[in-house]
Short mmCIF file of C-alpha atoms in Angstrom, two decimals:
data_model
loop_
_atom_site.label_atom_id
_atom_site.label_comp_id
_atom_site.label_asym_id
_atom_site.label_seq_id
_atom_site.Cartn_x
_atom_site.Cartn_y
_atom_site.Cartn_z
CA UNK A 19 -1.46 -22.43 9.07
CA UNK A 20 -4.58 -23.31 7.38
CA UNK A 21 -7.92 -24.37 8.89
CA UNK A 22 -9.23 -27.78 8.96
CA UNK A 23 -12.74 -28.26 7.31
CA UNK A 24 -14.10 -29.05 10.78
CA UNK A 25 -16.61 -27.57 12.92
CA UNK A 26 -16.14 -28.45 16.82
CA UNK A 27 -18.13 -28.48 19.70
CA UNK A 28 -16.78 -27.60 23.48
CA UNK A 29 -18.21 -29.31 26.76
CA UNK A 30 -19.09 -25.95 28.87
CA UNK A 31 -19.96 -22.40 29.45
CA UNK A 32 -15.54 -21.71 28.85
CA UNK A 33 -13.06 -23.49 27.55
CA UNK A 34 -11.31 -25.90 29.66
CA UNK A 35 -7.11 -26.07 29.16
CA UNK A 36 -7.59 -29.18 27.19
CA UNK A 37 -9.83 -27.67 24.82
CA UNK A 38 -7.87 -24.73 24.52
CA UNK A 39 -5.00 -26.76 23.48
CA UNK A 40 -6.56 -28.66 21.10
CA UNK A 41 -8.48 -26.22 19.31
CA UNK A 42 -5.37 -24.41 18.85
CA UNK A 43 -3.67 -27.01 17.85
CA UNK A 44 -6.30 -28.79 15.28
CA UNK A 45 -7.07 -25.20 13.56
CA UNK A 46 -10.90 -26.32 12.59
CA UNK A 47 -12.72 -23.58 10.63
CA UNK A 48 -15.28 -22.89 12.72
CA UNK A 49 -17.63 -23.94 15.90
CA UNK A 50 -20.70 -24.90 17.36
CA UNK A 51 -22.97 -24.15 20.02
CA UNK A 52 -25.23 -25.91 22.14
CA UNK A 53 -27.52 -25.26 25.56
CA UNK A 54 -24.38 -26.67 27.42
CA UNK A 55 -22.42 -23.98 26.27
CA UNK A 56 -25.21 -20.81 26.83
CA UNK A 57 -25.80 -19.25 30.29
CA UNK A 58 -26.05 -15.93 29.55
CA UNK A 59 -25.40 -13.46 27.09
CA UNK A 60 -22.10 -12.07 28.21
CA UNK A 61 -20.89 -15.07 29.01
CA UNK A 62 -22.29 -16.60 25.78
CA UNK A 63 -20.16 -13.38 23.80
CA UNK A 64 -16.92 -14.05 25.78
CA UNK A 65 -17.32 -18.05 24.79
CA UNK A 66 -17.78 -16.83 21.44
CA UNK A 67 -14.87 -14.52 21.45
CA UNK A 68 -12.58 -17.06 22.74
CA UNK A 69 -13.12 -19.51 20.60
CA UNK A 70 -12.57 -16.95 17.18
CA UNK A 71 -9.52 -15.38 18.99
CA UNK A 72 -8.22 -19.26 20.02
CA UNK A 73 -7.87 -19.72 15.70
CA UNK A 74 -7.27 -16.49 14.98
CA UNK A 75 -10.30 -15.62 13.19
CA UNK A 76 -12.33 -13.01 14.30
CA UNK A 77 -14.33 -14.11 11.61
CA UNK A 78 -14.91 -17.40 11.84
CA UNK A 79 -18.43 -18.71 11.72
CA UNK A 80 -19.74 -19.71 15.15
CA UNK A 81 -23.14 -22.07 14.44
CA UNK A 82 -25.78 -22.63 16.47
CA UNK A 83 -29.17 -24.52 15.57
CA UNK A 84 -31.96 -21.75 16.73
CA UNK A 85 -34.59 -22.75 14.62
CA UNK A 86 -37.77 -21.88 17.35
CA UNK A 87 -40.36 -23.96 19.30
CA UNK A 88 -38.50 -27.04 20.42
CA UNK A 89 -34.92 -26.64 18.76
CA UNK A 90 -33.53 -23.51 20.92
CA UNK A 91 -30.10 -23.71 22.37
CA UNK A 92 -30.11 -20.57 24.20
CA UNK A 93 -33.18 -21.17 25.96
CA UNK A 94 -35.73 -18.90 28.04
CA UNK A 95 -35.75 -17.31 31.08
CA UNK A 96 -32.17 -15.47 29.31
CA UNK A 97 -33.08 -15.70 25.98
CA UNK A 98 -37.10 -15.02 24.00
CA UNK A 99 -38.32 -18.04 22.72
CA UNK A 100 -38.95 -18.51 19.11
CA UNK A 101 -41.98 -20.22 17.48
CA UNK A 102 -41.92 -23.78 16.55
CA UNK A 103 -42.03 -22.83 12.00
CA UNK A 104 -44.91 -25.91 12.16
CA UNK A 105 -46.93 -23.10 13.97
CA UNK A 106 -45.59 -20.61 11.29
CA UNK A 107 -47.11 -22.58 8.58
CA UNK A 108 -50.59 -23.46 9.90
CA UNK A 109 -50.80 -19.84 9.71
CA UNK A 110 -50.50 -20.21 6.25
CA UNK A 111 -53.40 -22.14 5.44
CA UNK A 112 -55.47 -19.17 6.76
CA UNK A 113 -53.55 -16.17 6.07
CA UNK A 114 -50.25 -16.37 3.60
CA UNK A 115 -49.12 -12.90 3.66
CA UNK A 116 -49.02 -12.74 8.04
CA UNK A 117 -47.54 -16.11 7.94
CA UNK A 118 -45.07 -14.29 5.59
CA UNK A 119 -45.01 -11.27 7.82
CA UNK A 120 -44.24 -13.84 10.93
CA UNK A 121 -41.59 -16.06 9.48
CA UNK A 122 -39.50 -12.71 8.96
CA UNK A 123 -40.17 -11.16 12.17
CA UNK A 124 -39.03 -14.32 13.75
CA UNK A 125 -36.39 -15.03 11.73
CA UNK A 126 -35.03 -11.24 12.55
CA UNK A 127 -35.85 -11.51 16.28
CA UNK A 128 -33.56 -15.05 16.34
CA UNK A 129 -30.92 -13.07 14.45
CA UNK A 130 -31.02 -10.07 16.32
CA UNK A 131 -30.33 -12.43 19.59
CA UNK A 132 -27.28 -14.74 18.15
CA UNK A 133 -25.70 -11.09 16.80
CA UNK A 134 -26.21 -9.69 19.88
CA UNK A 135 -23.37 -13.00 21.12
CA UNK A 136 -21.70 -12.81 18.65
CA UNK A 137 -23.04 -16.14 16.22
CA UNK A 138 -22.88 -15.96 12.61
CA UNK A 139 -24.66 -18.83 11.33
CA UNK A 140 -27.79 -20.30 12.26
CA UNK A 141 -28.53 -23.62 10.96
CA UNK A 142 -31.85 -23.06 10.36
CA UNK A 143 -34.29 -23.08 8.76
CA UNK A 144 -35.94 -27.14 8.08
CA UNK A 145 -36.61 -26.42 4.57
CA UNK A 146 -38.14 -30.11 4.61
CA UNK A 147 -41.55 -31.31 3.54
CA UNK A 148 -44.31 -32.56 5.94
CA UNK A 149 -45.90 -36.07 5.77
CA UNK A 150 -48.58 -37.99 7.06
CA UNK A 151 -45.83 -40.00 8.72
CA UNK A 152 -43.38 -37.77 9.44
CA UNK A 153 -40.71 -38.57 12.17
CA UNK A 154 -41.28 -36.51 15.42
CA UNK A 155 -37.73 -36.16 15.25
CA UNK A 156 -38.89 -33.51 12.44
CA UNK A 157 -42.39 -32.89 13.38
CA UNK A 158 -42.95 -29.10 13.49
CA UNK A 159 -39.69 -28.00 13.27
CA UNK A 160 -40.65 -28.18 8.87
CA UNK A 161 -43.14 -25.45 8.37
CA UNK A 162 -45.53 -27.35 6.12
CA UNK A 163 -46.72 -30.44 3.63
CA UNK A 164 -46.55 -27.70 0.73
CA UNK A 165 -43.20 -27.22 -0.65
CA UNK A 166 -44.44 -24.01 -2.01
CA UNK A 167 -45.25 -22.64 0.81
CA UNK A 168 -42.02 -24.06 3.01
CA UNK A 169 -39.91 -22.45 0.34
CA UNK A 170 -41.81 -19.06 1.15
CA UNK A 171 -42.24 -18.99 4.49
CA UNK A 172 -38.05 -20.39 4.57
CA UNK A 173 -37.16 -17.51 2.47
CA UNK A 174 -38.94 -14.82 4.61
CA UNK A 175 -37.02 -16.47 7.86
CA UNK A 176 -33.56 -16.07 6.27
CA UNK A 177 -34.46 -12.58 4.89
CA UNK A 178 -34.92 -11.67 8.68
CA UNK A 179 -32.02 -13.29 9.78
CA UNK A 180 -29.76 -11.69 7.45
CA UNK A 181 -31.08 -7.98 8.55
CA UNK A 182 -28.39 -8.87 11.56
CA UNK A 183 -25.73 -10.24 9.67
CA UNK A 184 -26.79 -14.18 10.86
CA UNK A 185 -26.48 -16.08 7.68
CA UNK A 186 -28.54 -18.96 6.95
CA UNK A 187 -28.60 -22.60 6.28
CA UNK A 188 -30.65 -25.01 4.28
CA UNK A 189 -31.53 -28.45 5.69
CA UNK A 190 -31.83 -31.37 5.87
CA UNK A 191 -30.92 -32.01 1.75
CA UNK A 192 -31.91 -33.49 0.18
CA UNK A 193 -35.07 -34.01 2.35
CA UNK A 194 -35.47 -35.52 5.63
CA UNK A 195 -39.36 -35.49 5.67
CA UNK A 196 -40.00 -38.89 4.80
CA UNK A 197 -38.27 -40.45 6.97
CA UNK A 198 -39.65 -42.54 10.04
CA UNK A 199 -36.96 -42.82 11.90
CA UNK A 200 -34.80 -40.49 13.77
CA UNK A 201 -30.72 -40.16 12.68
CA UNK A 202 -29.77 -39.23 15.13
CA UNK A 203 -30.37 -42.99 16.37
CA UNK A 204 -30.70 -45.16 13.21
CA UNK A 205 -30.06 -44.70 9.68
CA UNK A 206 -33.38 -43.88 8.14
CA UNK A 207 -34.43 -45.54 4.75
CA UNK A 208 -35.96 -42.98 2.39
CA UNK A 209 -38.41 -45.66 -0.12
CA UNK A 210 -39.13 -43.24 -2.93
CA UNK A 211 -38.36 -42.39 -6.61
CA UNK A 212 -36.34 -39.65 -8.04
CA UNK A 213 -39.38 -38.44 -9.49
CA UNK A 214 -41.29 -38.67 -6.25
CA UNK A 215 -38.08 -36.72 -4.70
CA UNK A 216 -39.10 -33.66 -6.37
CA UNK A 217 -41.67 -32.43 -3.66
CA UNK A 218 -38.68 -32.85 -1.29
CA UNK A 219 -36.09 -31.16 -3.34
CA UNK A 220 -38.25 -27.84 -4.41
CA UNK A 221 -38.11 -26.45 -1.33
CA UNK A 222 -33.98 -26.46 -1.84
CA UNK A 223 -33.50 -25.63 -4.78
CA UNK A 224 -35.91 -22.11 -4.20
CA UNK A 225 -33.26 -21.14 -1.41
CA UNK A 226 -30.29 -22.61 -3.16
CA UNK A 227 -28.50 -19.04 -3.02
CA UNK A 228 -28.08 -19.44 0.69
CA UNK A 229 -24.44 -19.55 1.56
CA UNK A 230 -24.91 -22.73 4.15
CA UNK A 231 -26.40 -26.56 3.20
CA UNK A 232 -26.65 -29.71 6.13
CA UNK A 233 -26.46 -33.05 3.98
CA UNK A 234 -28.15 -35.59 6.13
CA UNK A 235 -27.50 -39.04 7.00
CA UNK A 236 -30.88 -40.86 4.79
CA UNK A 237 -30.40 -43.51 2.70
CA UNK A 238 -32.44 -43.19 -0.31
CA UNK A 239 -32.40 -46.60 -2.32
CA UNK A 240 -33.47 -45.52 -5.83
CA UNK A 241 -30.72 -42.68 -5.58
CA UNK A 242 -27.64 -44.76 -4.03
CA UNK A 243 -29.00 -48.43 -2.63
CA UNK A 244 -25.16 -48.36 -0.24
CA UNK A 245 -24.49 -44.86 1.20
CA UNK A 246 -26.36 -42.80 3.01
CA UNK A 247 -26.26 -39.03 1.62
CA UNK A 248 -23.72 -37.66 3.94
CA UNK A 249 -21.38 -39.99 2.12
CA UNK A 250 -23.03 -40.59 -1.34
CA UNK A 251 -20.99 -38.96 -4.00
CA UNK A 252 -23.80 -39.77 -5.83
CA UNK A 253 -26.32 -37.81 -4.27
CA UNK A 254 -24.02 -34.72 -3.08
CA UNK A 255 -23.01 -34.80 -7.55
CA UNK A 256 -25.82 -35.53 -9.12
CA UNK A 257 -28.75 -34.39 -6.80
CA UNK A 258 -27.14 -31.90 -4.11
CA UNK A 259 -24.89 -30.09 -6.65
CA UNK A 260 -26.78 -31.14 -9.60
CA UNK A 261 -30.40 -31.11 -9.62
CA UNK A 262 -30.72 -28.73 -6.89
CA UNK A 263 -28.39 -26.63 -7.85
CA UNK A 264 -26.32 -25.92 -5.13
CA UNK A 265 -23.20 -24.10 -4.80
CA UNK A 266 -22.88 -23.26 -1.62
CA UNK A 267 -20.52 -25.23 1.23
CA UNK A 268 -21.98 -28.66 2.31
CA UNK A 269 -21.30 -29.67 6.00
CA UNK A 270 -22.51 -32.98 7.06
CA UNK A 271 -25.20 -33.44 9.92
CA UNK A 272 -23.34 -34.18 13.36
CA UNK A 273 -20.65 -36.94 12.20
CA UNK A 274 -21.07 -38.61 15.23
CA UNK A 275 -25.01 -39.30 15.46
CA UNK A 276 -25.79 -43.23 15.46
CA UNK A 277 -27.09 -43.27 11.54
CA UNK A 278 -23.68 -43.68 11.02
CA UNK A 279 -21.87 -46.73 12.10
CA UNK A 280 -18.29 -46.58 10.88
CA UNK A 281 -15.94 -44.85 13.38
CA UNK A 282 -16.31 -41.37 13.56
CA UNK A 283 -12.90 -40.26 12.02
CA UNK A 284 -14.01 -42.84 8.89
CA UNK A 285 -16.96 -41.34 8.29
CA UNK A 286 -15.57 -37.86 8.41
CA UNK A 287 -13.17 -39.08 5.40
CA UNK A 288 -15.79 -40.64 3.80
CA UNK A 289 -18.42 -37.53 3.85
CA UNK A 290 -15.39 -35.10 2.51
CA UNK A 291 -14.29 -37.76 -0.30
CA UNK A 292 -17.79 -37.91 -1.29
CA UNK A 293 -18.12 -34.38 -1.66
CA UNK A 294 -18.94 -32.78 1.67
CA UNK A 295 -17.29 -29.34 2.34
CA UNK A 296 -16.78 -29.54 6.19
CA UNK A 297 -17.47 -32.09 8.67
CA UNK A 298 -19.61 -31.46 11.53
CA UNK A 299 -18.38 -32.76 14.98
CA UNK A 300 -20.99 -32.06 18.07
CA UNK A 301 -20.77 -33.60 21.01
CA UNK A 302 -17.30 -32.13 22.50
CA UNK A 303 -15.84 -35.97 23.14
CA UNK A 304 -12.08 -35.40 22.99
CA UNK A 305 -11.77 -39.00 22.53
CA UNK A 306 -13.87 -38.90 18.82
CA UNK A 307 -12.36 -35.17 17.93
CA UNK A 308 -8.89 -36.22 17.96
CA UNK A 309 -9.21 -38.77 15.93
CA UNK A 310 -11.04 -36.82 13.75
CA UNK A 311 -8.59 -33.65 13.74
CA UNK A 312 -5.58 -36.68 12.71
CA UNK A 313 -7.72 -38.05 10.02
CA UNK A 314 -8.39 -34.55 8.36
CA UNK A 315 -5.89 -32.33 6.43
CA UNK A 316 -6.13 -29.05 5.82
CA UNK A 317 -8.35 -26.84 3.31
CA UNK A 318 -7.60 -27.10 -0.22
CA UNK A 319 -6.82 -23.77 -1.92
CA UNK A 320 -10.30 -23.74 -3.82
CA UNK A 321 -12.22 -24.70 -0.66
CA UNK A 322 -10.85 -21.81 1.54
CA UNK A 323 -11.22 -19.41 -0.77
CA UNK A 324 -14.69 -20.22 -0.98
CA UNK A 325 -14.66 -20.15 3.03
CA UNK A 326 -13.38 -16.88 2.78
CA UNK A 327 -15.45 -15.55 0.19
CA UNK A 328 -19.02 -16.57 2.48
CA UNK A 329 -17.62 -15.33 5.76
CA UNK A 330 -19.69 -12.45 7.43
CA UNK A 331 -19.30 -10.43 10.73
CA UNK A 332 -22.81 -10.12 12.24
CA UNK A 333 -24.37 -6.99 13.48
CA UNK A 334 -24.03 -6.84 17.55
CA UNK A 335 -26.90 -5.13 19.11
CA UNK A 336 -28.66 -5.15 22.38
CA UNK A 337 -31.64 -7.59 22.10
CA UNK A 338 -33.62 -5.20 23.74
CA UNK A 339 -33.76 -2.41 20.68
CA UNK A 340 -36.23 -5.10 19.45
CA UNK A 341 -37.89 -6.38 22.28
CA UNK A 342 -41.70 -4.91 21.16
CA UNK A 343 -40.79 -6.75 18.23
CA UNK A 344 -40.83 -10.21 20.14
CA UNK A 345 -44.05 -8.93 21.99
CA UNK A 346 -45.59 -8.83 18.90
CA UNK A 347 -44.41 -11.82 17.33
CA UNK A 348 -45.67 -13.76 20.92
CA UNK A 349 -49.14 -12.00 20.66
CA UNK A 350 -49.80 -13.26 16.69
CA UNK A 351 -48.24 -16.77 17.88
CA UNK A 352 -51.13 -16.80 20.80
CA UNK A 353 -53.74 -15.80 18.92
CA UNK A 354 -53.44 -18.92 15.80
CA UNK A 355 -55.79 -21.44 16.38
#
């Protein structure tokens, strides 16, 4: 049977019969993480291996956003925490090559700890551009107002990352910087020009190799004046594929965050019409995945062999083997002004 293009959350630290069923049942390609669901590491690697084993994949990509500073779903005292990138990048403005040297480091020590569980993809980093008036919902989870230097310091991150097998993810296209409110509880309205768009959109298309993209829910008027981008085919054609450049598969930002005010199994058919790859579904309601599973067929022949093709086992290792790594990384974090 093939798999759904669906990424599910579950409620707890194991599966509960209900879940179990489902899951089984509704096949999606893949699933999600969140603090509810990490308590420790082995408990954390037999969630993991449950949920791959419950669809038959032992290589299906188990996501988790681990970005540093405030975005960290497996959390101290268990797990190291990870600086915030914003602290990354006022590095930068002092010394490029250790901000460099920093953004790897951390992204290796956050991929060293999801391989260590068992997680695949991290959807990090924010590969979006700083303003004046950037939303705290983005705040200093972007690394900086220079999209030169966000597309540096982005690339360095994933570099690290992939040293563990932990593939990842640009976000949020096609740029979530300007906006002033936060999706995940009103649609944002993004008030600037294509041409303007192209400080947002460098940052992208410099990592638009990476094998992950989060389309966001932003309504940008001079791009599509109707539909946010989730569900533009307008945006996902002619900007996301188009002027970016990218190839890579498109999941949507949680389906079921309040930007979006159709039902949740609507908007999942809407995002994959308008050229989404896979829907993301986070908050492990049963009453918004089933709809959700019953409003979604299967994967197309093209789009699972593309699944297939960007699939990668990462490398499980004991978090400790790079534990004077961390030390160092905390010790450089202390000492930026």
């Amino acid at each position: 049977m093939t798999m759904k293009p669906i990424i599910f959350g579950c409620a707890g630290t194991k599966l509960t019969p209900e879940e179990y069923a489902f899951f089984k049942a509704a096949r999606p390609c893949g699933f999600i993480l969140f603090r509810r669901n990490c308590e420790s590491v082995a408990q954390t690697q037999a969630l993991v291996e449950s949920l791959r084993e419950i669809i038959d994949d032992p290589l299906a990509p188990i996501f988790i956003d681990q970005e540093g500073g405030r975005v960290l779903r497996m959390r101290p005292p268990v797990w190291w925490k990870a600086p915030a990138s914003g602290l990354i990048g006022k590095l930068a403005d002092t010394d490029m090559d250790a901000a460099i040297q920093l953004a790897n480091d951390t992204g290796a020590a956050i991929g060293a700890q999801l391989g260590e569980c068992g997680v695949n993809v991290d959807f990090a980093p924010c590969l979006d551009v700083v303003f004046p008036y950037t939303h705290d919902a983005i705040g200093d989870r972007a690394f900086h107002s220079d999209p030169a230097v966000v597309a540096t310091l982005g690339r360095a991150f994933t570099d690290g990352m992939a040293l563990y097998g932990v593939q990842g993810c640009i976000k949020h296209l096609p740029g979530h910087g300007r906006a002033n409110l936060d999706s995940h509880l009103d649609l944002p309205v993004i008030n600037a020009s294509l041409d303007e768009l192209d400080v947002d959109l460098a940052p992208f298309i410099a990592l638009n190799d990476l094998p992950w993209g989060i389309v966001s829910h932003l309504l940008f008027p001079a791009l599509d004046p109707k539909q946010p981008a989730t569900t533009s085919k307008r945006i996902i054609d002619e900007i996301i594929r188009g002027r970016i450049g990218y190839e890579g598969l498109l999941v949507t930002d949680d389906i079921s965050m309040k930007a979006l005010k159709a039902p949740v199994e609507v908007s999942s058919v809407h995002a994959l019409e308008a050229g989404c790859d896979i829907v993301c579904h986070c908050n492990a309601d049963m009453a918004e995945m089933k709809p959700i599973a019953d409003a979604i067929g299967a994967m197309d022949e093209a789009l699972a062999a593309r699944f297939e093709e960007i699939r990668r086992p990462c490398v499980s290792e004991p978090f400790a083997e790079i534990a004077d790594l961390a030390e160092s990384i905390d010790a450089r974090v202390a000492a930026i002004a």
